[in-house]
Short mmCIF file of C-alpha atoms and ligand atoms in Angstrom, two decimals:
data_model
loop_
_atom_site.label_atom_id
_atom_site.label_comp_id
_atom_site.label_asym_id
_atom_site.label_seq_id
_atom_site.Cartn_x
_atom_site.Cartn_y
_atom_site.Cartn_z
CA MET H 1 1.07 173.32 -32.42
CA ILE H 2 -2.36 171.94 -33.33
CA ASP H 3 -2.46 169.10 -35.88
CA PRO H 4 -5.24 170.26 -38.33
CA GLU H 5 -5.75 166.76 -39.67
CA ALA H 6 -6.38 165.27 -36.26
CA VAL H 7 -8.95 167.97 -35.50
CA TYR H 8 -10.59 167.46 -38.87
CA ARG H 9 -10.87 163.71 -38.31
CA GLU H 10 -12.35 164.23 -34.82
CA THR H 11 -14.98 166.70 -35.97
CA THR H 12 -16.22 165.14 -39.18
CA PRO H 13 -17.35 161.59 -38.32
CA ALA H 14 -20.28 161.62 -40.67
CA SER H 15 -18.14 162.59 -43.67
CA ARG H 16 -15.66 159.92 -42.66
CA ALA H 17 -18.43 157.31 -42.55
CA LEU H 18 -19.82 158.45 -45.89
CA HIS H 19 -16.34 158.31 -47.40
CA GLU H 20 -15.92 154.74 -46.14
CA ARG H 21 -19.13 153.81 -47.96
CA ALA H 22 -18.29 155.93 -51.00
CA VAL H 23 -14.90 154.42 -51.74
CA LYS H 24 -16.66 151.10 -52.40
CA VAL H 25 -18.60 152.63 -55.23
CA MET H 26 -16.61 155.60 -56.51
CA PRO H 27 -12.82 155.88 -56.95
CA GLY H 28 -11.56 157.89 -53.99
CA GLY H 29 -15.14 158.23 -52.78
CA THR H 30 -16.03 161.23 -54.94
CA THR H 31 -17.08 161.87 -58.49
CA ARG H 32 -14.90 164.89 -59.02
CA THR H 33 -11.09 164.95 -58.43
CA THR H 34 -11.26 168.59 -57.42
CA THR H 35 -13.50 167.86 -54.41
CA TYR H 36 -11.17 165.22 -53.03
CA PHE H 37 -8.59 166.08 -50.40
CA GLU H 38 -6.63 164.16 -47.78
CA PRO H 39 -7.55 162.54 -45.44
CA TYR H 40 -11.07 162.41 -46.92
CA PRO H 41 -13.40 164.99 -48.46
CA LEU H 42 -16.13 166.83 -46.69
CA TYR H 43 -19.65 165.78 -47.67
CA ILE H 44 -21.97 168.78 -47.84
CA ASP H 45 -25.59 168.28 -47.10
CA ARG H 46 -27.08 171.71 -47.86
CA GLY H 47 -26.34 175.38 -48.41
CA ASP H 48 -28.10 178.64 -47.79
CA GLY H 49 -26.73 182.05 -48.70
CA CYS H 50 -23.01 182.03 -48.03
CA ARG H 51 -23.23 179.12 -45.54
CA VAL H 52 -23.00 175.35 -46.03
CA TRP H 53 -23.73 172.51 -43.67
CA ASP H 54 -21.80 169.25 -43.80
CA ALA H 55 -23.11 165.73 -43.13
CA ASP H 56 -22.55 166.23 -39.35
CA GLY H 57 -24.67 169.38 -39.48
CA THR H 58 -21.62 171.62 -38.94
CA GLU H 59 -22.07 175.10 -40.38
CA ARG H 60 -19.29 176.75 -42.36
CA LEU H 61 -18.81 179.97 -44.31
CA ASP H 62 -18.58 179.03 -47.99
CA MET H 63 -15.58 180.94 -49.33
CA ILE H 64 -15.45 179.17 -52.69
CA GLY H 65 -19.07 178.81 -53.84
CA ASN H 66 -18.63 175.72 -56.01
CA TYR H 67 -15.37 177.01 -57.44
CA THR H 68 -16.65 180.57 -58.07
CA SER H 69 -19.99 179.60 -59.63
CA MET H 70 -22.35 180.46 -56.77
CA ILE H 71 -22.08 184.19 -57.09
CA LEU H 72 -25.48 184.80 -55.45
CA GLY H 73 -24.80 182.19 -52.78
CA HIS H 74 -26.88 179.08 -52.28
CA ALA H 75 -30.66 178.80 -52.65
CA HIS H 76 -31.14 182.41 -53.62
CA PRO H 77 -34.92 182.93 -53.48
CA LYS H 78 -35.20 184.23 -57.08
CA VAL H 79 -33.17 181.29 -58.40
CA VAL H 80 -35.13 178.80 -56.37
CA GLU H 81 -38.35 180.30 -57.62
CA ALA H 82 -37.20 180.13 -61.27
CA ILE H 83 -36.14 176.54 -60.89
CA GLU H 84 -39.39 175.53 -59.16
CA ARG H 85 -41.51 177.32 -61.75
CA GLN H 86 -39.72 175.62 -64.66
CA ALA H 87 -39.53 172.21 -62.92
CA ALA H 88 -43.31 172.18 -62.73
CA ARG H 89 -43.49 172.95 -66.46
CA GLY H 90 -41.04 170.30 -67.59
CA THR H 91 -37.29 170.15 -67.58
CA ALA H 92 -36.12 168.88 -70.95
CA PHE H 93 -37.64 168.67 -74.41
CA ALA H 94 -36.40 167.49 -77.79
CA ALA H 95 -36.79 171.09 -78.97
CA ALA H 96 -35.46 174.57 -78.59
CA ASN H 97 -37.05 176.67 -75.88
CA PRO H 98 -37.82 180.32 -75.28
CA LEU H 99 -35.54 180.64 -72.22
CA GLU H 100 -32.42 179.76 -74.18
CA VAL H 101 -33.17 182.63 -76.59
CA GLU H 102 -33.46 185.01 -73.61
CA LEU H 103 -30.21 183.92 -71.93
CA ALA H 104 -28.34 183.95 -75.27
CA THR H 105 -29.61 187.51 -75.91
CA LEU H 106 -28.57 188.68 -72.46
CA LEU H 107 -25.07 187.27 -72.91
CA CYS H 108 -24.63 188.76 -76.38
CA GLU H 109 -25.74 192.15 -75.04
CA ARG H 110 -23.25 192.08 -72.19
CA VAL H 111 -20.10 190.41 -73.40
CA PRO H 112 -18.28 192.47 -76.05
CA SER H 113 -16.98 189.62 -78.23
CA LEU H 114 -20.33 187.82 -78.53
CA ASP H 115 -22.30 188.10 -81.76
CA ALA H 116 -23.73 184.62 -81.13
CA VAL H 117 -23.53 181.81 -78.57
CA ARG H 118 -24.27 178.15 -78.22
CA PHE H 119 -24.96 176.43 -74.90
CA CYS H 120 -23.49 173.21 -73.57
CA ASN H 121 -23.30 171.57 -70.11
CA SER H 122 -19.77 172.10 -68.82
CA GLY H 123 -16.75 174.27 -69.27
CA THR H 124 -14.92 171.24 -70.63
CA GLU H 125 -17.40 171.05 -73.49
CA ALA H 126 -17.30 174.80 -74.06
CA THR H 127 -13.48 174.90 -74.56
CA MET H 128 -13.62 171.67 -76.62
CA PHE H 129 -16.16 173.16 -79.05
CA ALA H 130 -14.40 176.53 -79.18
CA MET H 131 -11.09 174.85 -80.08
CA ARG H 132 -12.80 172.60 -82.71
CA LEU H 133 -14.50 175.61 -84.18
CA ALA H 134 -11.19 177.42 -84.43
CA ARG H 135 -9.53 174.43 -86.15
CA ALA H 136 -12.44 174.19 -88.60
CA PHE H 137 -12.49 177.96 -89.33
CA THR H 138 -8.76 178.30 -89.91
CA GLY H 139 -8.09 174.84 -91.42
CA ARG H 140 -5.08 174.59 -89.05
CA PRO H 141 -4.52 171.77 -86.52
CA LYS H 142 -2.75 173.28 -83.49
CA ILE H 143 -3.94 175.06 -80.37
CA ALA H 144 -1.69 177.26 -78.19
CA ARG H 145 -2.44 177.55 -74.48
CA MET H 146 -0.81 178.92 -71.37
CA GLU H 147 1.31 176.84 -69.05
CA GLY H 148 -0.66 176.60 -65.81
CA GLY H 149 -4.00 177.66 -67.31
CA TYR H 150 -7.02 175.41 -66.93
CA HIS H 151 -9.54 174.59 -69.63
CA GLY H 152 -11.17 171.40 -68.39
CA THR H 153 -10.56 167.77 -69.06
CA HIS H 154 -10.78 166.94 -72.77
CA GLU H 155 -7.69 165.83 -74.66
CA TYR H 156 -6.57 169.21 -76.05
CA ALA H 157 -7.16 170.79 -72.63
CA GLU H 158 -5.06 168.31 -70.69
CA VAL H 159 -1.63 169.57 -71.56
CA SER H 160 0.74 171.47 -69.23
CA THR H 161 -1.94 172.45 -66.74
CA ARG H 162 0.22 171.46 -63.78
CA PRO H 163 3.42 170.00 -65.14
CA LEU H 164 6.37 169.05 -62.98
CA VAL H 165 8.69 172.01 -63.37
CA ALA H 166 11.68 169.70 -63.75
CA GLU H 167 10.01 168.21 -66.84
CA ALA H 168 8.49 171.38 -68.25
CA GLY H 169 11.40 172.65 -70.29
CA PRO H 170 12.71 176.25 -70.60
CA ILE H 171 10.69 178.96 -68.85
CA ASP H 172 10.46 180.95 -72.07
CA ASP H 173 9.64 177.97 -74.35
CA PRO H 174 7.78 175.39 -72.31
CA THR H 175 7.61 171.75 -73.39
CA PRO H 176 4.03 170.39 -73.75
CA ARG H 177 3.56 167.89 -70.94
CA PRO H 178 0.64 165.50 -70.54
CA ASP H 179 -1.68 166.06 -67.57
CA SER H 180 -3.18 162.63 -67.79
CA MET H 181 -1.79 159.12 -68.09
CA ALA H 182 -3.55 158.55 -71.38
CA THR H 183 -2.89 161.83 -73.18
CA PRO H 184 -2.13 160.71 -76.79
CA GLN H 185 1.14 161.67 -78.44
CA TRP H 186 -0.76 163.38 -81.31
CA VAL H 187 -2.27 165.78 -78.76
CA LEU H 188 1.15 166.74 -77.44
CA GLU H 189 2.23 167.31 -81.03
CA ASN H 190 -0.73 169.62 -81.60
CA VAL H 191 -0.67 171.72 -78.47
CA VAL H 192 1.76 174.63 -78.19
CA VAL H 193 2.51 175.84 -74.69
CA LEU H 194 3.10 179.55 -73.99
CA PRO H 195 4.48 181.23 -70.84
CA TYR H 196 1.81 183.48 -69.26
CA ASN H 197 2.62 187.13 -68.85
CA ASN H 198 5.72 186.97 -71.00
CA PRO H 199 4.76 188.87 -74.15
CA ASP H 200 8.07 188.58 -75.95
CA ALA H 201 8.35 184.81 -75.53
CA ALA H 202 4.68 184.24 -76.33
CA GLU H 203 4.93 186.30 -79.49
CA ARG H 204 8.08 184.52 -80.62
CA ILE H 205 6.48 181.10 -80.19
CA ILE H 206 3.22 182.17 -81.86
CA ARG H 207 5.14 183.45 -84.87
CA ARG H 208 7.22 180.27 -85.05
CA GLU H 209 4.02 178.09 -85.06
CA ALA H 210 1.79 180.49 -87.01
CA SER H 211 1.30 178.42 -90.14
CA SER H 212 -0.24 175.53 -88.19
CA LEU H 213 -1.84 177.45 -85.35
CA ALA H 214 -5.68 177.66 -85.27
CA ALA H 215 -6.07 179.45 -81.97
CA VAL H 216 -4.51 180.78 -78.78
CA ILE H 217 -6.72 180.05 -75.78
CA LEU H 218 -6.13 181.78 -72.47
CA GLU H 219 -7.77 182.88 -69.25
CA PRO H 220 -7.43 186.65 -69.08
CA ILE H 221 -7.35 186.05 -65.35
CA ILE H 222 -6.10 182.60 -64.53
CA GLY H 223 -8.62 181.19 -62.06
CA SER H 224 -8.02 177.76 -60.52
CA GLY H 225 -4.32 177.97 -61.44
CA GLY H 226 -3.85 180.63 -58.73
CA VAL H 227 -5.86 183.80 -59.56
CA ILE H 228 -3.21 185.34 -61.76
CA ALA H 229 -4.29 188.37 -63.80
CA ALA H 230 -2.75 188.89 -67.20
CA THR H 231 -0.86 192.17 -67.61
CA PRO H 232 -2.60 194.56 -70.05
CA GLU H 233 0.52 194.44 -72.20
CA PHE H 234 0.41 190.65 -72.40
CA LEU H 235 -3.18 190.58 -73.56
CA SER H 236 -2.82 193.36 -76.06
CA ARG H 237 0.37 191.83 -77.54
CA VAL H 238 -1.26 188.37 -77.91
CA ARG H 239 -4.32 190.10 -79.47
CA ALA H 240 -2.21 192.04 -81.93
CA VAL H 241 -0.07 189.11 -83.09
CA THR H 242 -2.98 186.65 -83.41
CA ARG H 243 -4.98 189.22 -85.40
CA GLU H 244 -2.00 189.84 -87.72
CA LEU H 245 -1.47 186.16 -88.34
CA GLY H 246 -5.13 185.10 -88.77
CA ILE H 247 -5.08 183.01 -85.59
CA LEU H 248 -8.22 183.03 -83.48
CA LEU H 249 -7.97 184.32 -79.95
CA ILE H 250 -10.16 182.52 -77.41
CA PHE H 251 -10.73 183.96 -73.99
CA ASP H 252 -11.72 181.26 -71.48
CA GLU H 253 -13.92 183.38 -69.19
CA ILE H 254 -15.51 180.46 -67.40
CA ILE H 255 -14.25 181.93 -64.12
CA SER H 256 -13.38 185.53 -65.09
CA LEU H 257 -16.88 186.40 -66.24
CA ARG H 258 -17.57 187.19 -62.59
CA VAL H 259 -15.33 190.27 -62.59
CA ALA H 260 -17.59 192.51 -64.74
CA PRO H 261 -20.84 192.30 -66.65
CA GLY H 262 -18.85 191.83 -69.85
CA GLY H 263 -16.18 189.73 -68.25
CA ALA H 264 -12.43 190.43 -68.10
CA GLN H 265 -12.49 191.38 -71.78
CA GLN H 266 -14.56 194.35 -70.85
CA LEU H 267 -12.22 195.37 -68.02
CA TYR H 268 -9.11 195.07 -70.19
CA GLY H 269 -10.68 196.46 -73.35
CA VAL H 270 -9.34 193.53 -75.37
CA THR H 271 -11.85 191.62 -77.52
CA PRO H 272 -11.17 188.01 -78.41
CA ASP H 273 -12.64 186.23 -81.43
CA LEU H 274 -14.26 183.55 -79.24
CA THR H 275 -15.22 183.34 -75.56
CA THR H 276 -16.08 180.43 -73.33
CA MET H 277 -18.34 180.87 -70.30
CA GLY H 278 -19.68 178.66 -67.54
CA LYS H 279 -20.05 178.69 -63.75
CA ILE H 280 -22.17 181.82 -62.94
CA ILE H 281 -24.19 181.68 -66.18
CA GLY H 282 -25.99 178.53 -64.99
CA GLY H 283 -27.00 179.91 -61.55
CA GLY H 284 -25.75 176.72 -59.93
CA LEU H 285 -26.90 174.29 -62.63
CA PRO H 286 -24.69 172.65 -65.24
CA VAL H 287 -24.69 175.24 -67.97
CA ALA H 288 -21.83 176.55 -70.10
CA ALA H 289 -21.57 178.36 -73.37
CA PHE H 290 -19.17 179.39 -76.12
CA GLY H 291 -19.62 182.18 -78.61
CA GLY H 292 -18.01 184.98 -80.56
CA ARG H 293 -17.66 186.39 -84.04
CA ALA H 294 -20.62 185.83 -86.31
CA ASP H 295 -18.48 184.54 -89.21
CA VAL H 296 -16.90 181.92 -86.98
CA MET H 297 -20.08 180.86 -85.19
CA GLU H 298 -21.82 180.56 -88.52
CA MET H 299 -19.91 177.32 -89.03
CA LEU H 300 -22.37 175.71 -86.54
CA ASP H 301 -25.41 176.85 -88.53
CA PRO H 302 -27.31 173.74 -89.66
CA ARG H 303 -28.80 175.74 -92.56
CA HIS H 304 -25.33 175.75 -94.19
CA GLU H 305 -23.45 172.81 -95.64
CA PRO H 306 -21.04 171.77 -94.44
CA HIS H 307 -21.51 172.72 -90.83
CA ILE H 308 -20.13 171.53 -87.49
CA SER H 309 -22.57 169.48 -85.55
CA GLN H 310 -22.94 170.19 -81.83
CA GLY H 311 -25.00 167.63 -79.99
CA GLY H 312 -25.99 167.57 -76.33
CA THR H 313 -29.12 166.11 -74.88
CA TYR H 314 -29.25 168.75 -72.17
CA ASN H 315 -27.81 171.71 -74.13
CA GLY H 316 -29.87 174.79 -73.24
CA ASN H 317 -32.21 172.73 -71.05
CA PRO H 318 -34.97 174.97 -69.69
CA ILE H 319 -34.20 174.45 -66.04
CA GLY H 320 -30.55 175.49 -66.40
CA MET H 321 -31.59 178.42 -68.59
CA ALA H 322 -34.19 179.50 -65.97
CA ALA H 323 -31.61 179.40 -63.18
CA GLY H 324 -29.02 181.14 -65.27
CA LEU H 325 -31.37 183.92 -66.37
CA ALA H 326 -32.59 184.54 -62.81
CA THR H 327 -28.96 184.79 -61.64
CA MET H 328 -27.67 186.98 -64.49
CA LYS H 329 -30.60 189.38 -64.08
CA GLU H 330 -29.61 189.94 -60.43
CA LEU H 331 -26.06 190.79 -61.54
CA THR H 332 -26.44 194.50 -62.26
CA PRO H 333 -23.29 196.63 -62.83
CA ASP H 334 -23.57 197.87 -59.23
CA VAL H 335 -23.52 194.30 -57.91
CA TYR H 336 -20.24 193.59 -59.70
CA LYS H 337 -18.77 196.90 -58.43
CA ASP H 338 -19.76 196.09 -54.87
CA LEU H 339 -18.39 192.53 -55.03
CA ASN H 340 -15.09 193.77 -56.50
CA ARG H 341 -14.78 196.46 -53.87
CA ARG H 342 -15.23 193.88 -51.14
CA GLY H 343 -12.83 191.53 -52.91
CA ALA H 344 -10.09 194.23 -52.83
CA ARG H 345 -10.83 194.88 -49.14
CA VAL H 346 -10.50 191.18 -48.22
CA CYS H 347 -7.12 191.09 -49.95
CA GLU H 348 -5.96 194.11 -47.95
CA GLN H 349 -7.11 192.49 -44.68
CA LEU H 350 -5.39 189.24 -45.55
CA VAL H 351 -2.09 191.05 -46.26
CA GLU H 352 -2.34 192.68 -42.84
CA VAL H 353 -3.10 189.45 -41.03
CA PHE H 354 -0.20 187.51 -42.60
CA ALA H 355 2.14 190.41 -41.90
CA SER H 356 1.10 190.47 -38.26
CA HIS H 357 2.20 186.81 -37.99
CA ASP H 358 5.40 187.46 -39.96
CA VAL H 359 4.36 184.85 -42.57
CA PRO H 360 5.47 185.55 -46.15
CA VAL H 361 2.50 185.14 -48.49
CA GLN H 362 1.29 186.34 -51.83
CA VAL H 363 -2.33 187.42 -51.85
CA ASN H 364 -3.39 187.32 -55.51
CA GLY H 365 -6.67 189.12 -55.97
CA ALA H 366 -8.84 189.88 -59.00
CA GLY H 367 -12.32 191.24 -58.72
CA SER H 368 -14.19 189.14 -56.18
CA MET H 369 -11.67 186.26 -56.26
CA PHE H 370 -8.39 185.69 -54.51
CA ALA H 371 -5.79 183.02 -53.88
CA LEU H 372 -3.13 182.63 -51.22
CA HIS H 373 0.35 181.42 -52.09
CA PHE H 374 2.99 180.66 -49.48
CA SER H 375 5.84 182.32 -51.37
CA GLU H 376 8.16 185.27 -50.98
CA GLN H 377 8.11 186.15 -54.67
CA PRO H 378 5.14 187.57 -56.63
CA VAL H 379 3.06 184.88 -58.34
CA VAL H 380 2.69 186.00 -61.98
CA ASP H 381 2.85 182.77 -63.98
CA TYR H 382 2.95 179.00 -63.61
CA ARG H 383 6.55 178.71 -62.54
CA THR H 384 6.20 181.28 -59.72
CA MET H 385 2.96 179.61 -58.67
CA ALA H 386 4.52 176.16 -58.60
CA ALA H 387 7.34 177.40 -56.37
CA ALA H 388 4.91 178.13 -53.48
CA ASP H 389 4.79 175.79 -50.48
CA LYS H 390 1.89 173.35 -50.94
CA ARG H 391 2.14 171.66 -47.52
CA LYS H 392 1.54 174.95 -45.77
CA ALA H 393 -1.41 175.58 -48.06
CA ARG H 394 -2.93 172.26 -47.11
CA ASP H 395 -2.49 172.92 -43.38
CA LEU H 396 -4.12 176.33 -43.67
CA PHE H 397 -6.94 174.88 -45.74
CA LEU H 398 -7.66 172.15 -43.12
CA GLY H 399 -7.19 174.61 -40.28
CA LEU H 400 -9.78 176.91 -41.84
CA LEU H 401 -12.21 174.08 -42.23
CA ASN H 402 -11.77 173.39 -38.53
CA HIS H 403 -12.51 177.08 -37.85
CA GLY H 404 -15.68 177.10 -39.92
CA VAL H 405 -14.51 178.32 -43.31
CA MET H 406 -14.42 176.40 -46.57
CA MET H 407 -12.01 177.55 -49.30
CA ALA H 408 -10.74 175.48 -52.22
CA PRO H 409 -7.98 173.09 -51.10
CA ARG H 410 -5.56 175.15 -53.17
CA LEU H 411 -6.56 178.21 -51.12
CA MET H 412 -8.64 179.92 -53.70
CA GLY H 413 -11.57 182.01 -52.50
CA ALA H 414 -14.54 183.76 -54.13
CA LEU H 415 -17.05 186.12 -52.59
CA SER H 416 -20.79 185.83 -53.04
CA THR H 417 -23.43 188.59 -52.76
CA PRO H 418 -24.96 187.40 -49.48
CA MET H 419 -21.63 187.90 -47.64
CA GLY H 420 -21.79 190.82 -45.27
CA GLU H 421 -19.06 192.61 -43.37
CA ASP H 422 -19.52 190.21 -40.47
CA ASP H 423 -18.95 187.16 -42.65
CA ILE H 424 -15.83 188.61 -44.12
CA GLN H 425 -14.56 189.48 -40.68
CA LEU H 426 -15.27 185.92 -39.58
CA PHE H 427 -13.11 184.70 -42.46
CA VAL H 428 -10.24 187.08 -41.68
CA ASP H 429 -10.41 186.20 -37.98
CA ALA H 430 -10.35 182.49 -38.85
CA VAL H 431 -7.16 183.00 -40.93
CA ASP H 432 -5.67 184.92 -37.97
CA GLU H 433 -6.56 182.13 -35.51
CA VAL H 434 -5.20 179.34 -37.76
CA LEU H 435 -1.96 181.24 -38.30
CA GLY H 436 -1.65 181.48 -34.52
CA GLU H 437 -2.05 177.68 -34.19
CA GLN H 438 0.29 176.68 -37.03
CA ASP H 439 3.92 177.49 -37.66
CA HIS H 440 4.23 178.95 -41.17
CA ARG H 441 7.35 181.04 -40.82
C1 PLP V 1 -11.19 178.63 -66.86
C2 PLP V 1 -11.84 177.28 -66.84
N1 PLP V 1 -12.11 176.65 -67.99
C3 PLP V 1 -12.71 175.43 -68.05
C4 PLP V 1 -13.14 174.82 -66.89
C5 PLP V 1 -13.87 173.51 -66.99
O1 PLP V 1 -15.17 173.68 -66.59
P1 PLP V 1 -16.09 172.45 -66.11
O2 PLP V 1 -15.53 172.04 -64.80
O3 PLP V 1 -17.46 172.98 -66.03
O4 PLP V 1 -15.95 171.38 -67.14
C6 PLP V 1 -12.98 175.47 -65.67
C7 PLP V 1 -13.39 174.83 -64.41
O5 PLP V 1 -13.01 175.17 -63.33
C8 PLP V 1 -12.28 176.69 -65.65
O6 PLP V 1 -12.04 177.31 -64.47
#
């Protein structure tokens, strides 16, 4: 059997050298926990289309596209042109700009729940502002979220994202667990944790907490937590109970906006009160947004007193708006359809390859995203996701890197428009070869 780590070490000397330098100036040698993996992360020098080149000049197929954000691939000519044009005209002003009006209009036209939006720079900020807005609008302190969902790294978001199952309490009434060493006790007291895809349990907990609950936030398709789609029943039940009890429903579509022009809310036909967006809407630049019902968003209107202040030196900065607009304009309904068709096909091919090696796996697919879980049982929520074998996942991830394919270390993948049939076949063949080299049965 081939040791994937030994091959990785042999073939990535420049990344190893960069890492040795980097650890002296950055904890772990990166500035983003999610790009770190053992034995050391890959340092990417450049990208073009669906390919990236590492610091050694080794070319790989990019099967994750900066965690689903690079839907048009890298250095798309129209995006490069938009960035260059705006860079030459100035990149940041202490003023509003015409491009932000255009991108806001486009988003409001496409995404069913959006009467109005505000821009910010990261998904973390978007969910933080959406939750704050919900607390202000309802006058209630608590936020409910799904066990195993991901909403970024602010205090309210860092609860029960990846808890140890042994410490996470009953499956149908999870205990809020801190994700971070410094999560304050008051946060744990103000975050309610719901089991995903369990409508009865979720409804019972929401009713129990109703008088202090400002919002329920959820990903209609859990992204980095394993590509887990909500059942239509789950979404419609949570929608009905939150509406009845005057609790705001927030869809975190930072990843799932890539499944349809109007996001997962359009596919499911369930409209939340607020929506958070990020990743694809910035065309590869740090742009995120939150928006929703006019009467809720009005609380940010500086013409009214009191109002919620939303600062941000780079909010709506013209260069991010230009890249985002160029990207979103390329994303016609047909482009989404085509990406989703190819996403479904990749999942079918993966199922066949794993079966041919007799390796039990769950291929979770949604639109143009997918995730692989080494498990015999369907992955439908956090507990079933957590039961999958993580060591096998790491070996497959490293093996794929050695065979010229970059996925997320947790084996999440996302297609981009420049990927042709040949690229997808290369990916499927790489999985086949790695499974032949490693023992996963
Ligand atoms: C659903 C979801 N919400 C929030 C975030 C946080 O976004 P950012 O990394 O831009 O802060 C992410 C990032 O992956 C995400 O997937």
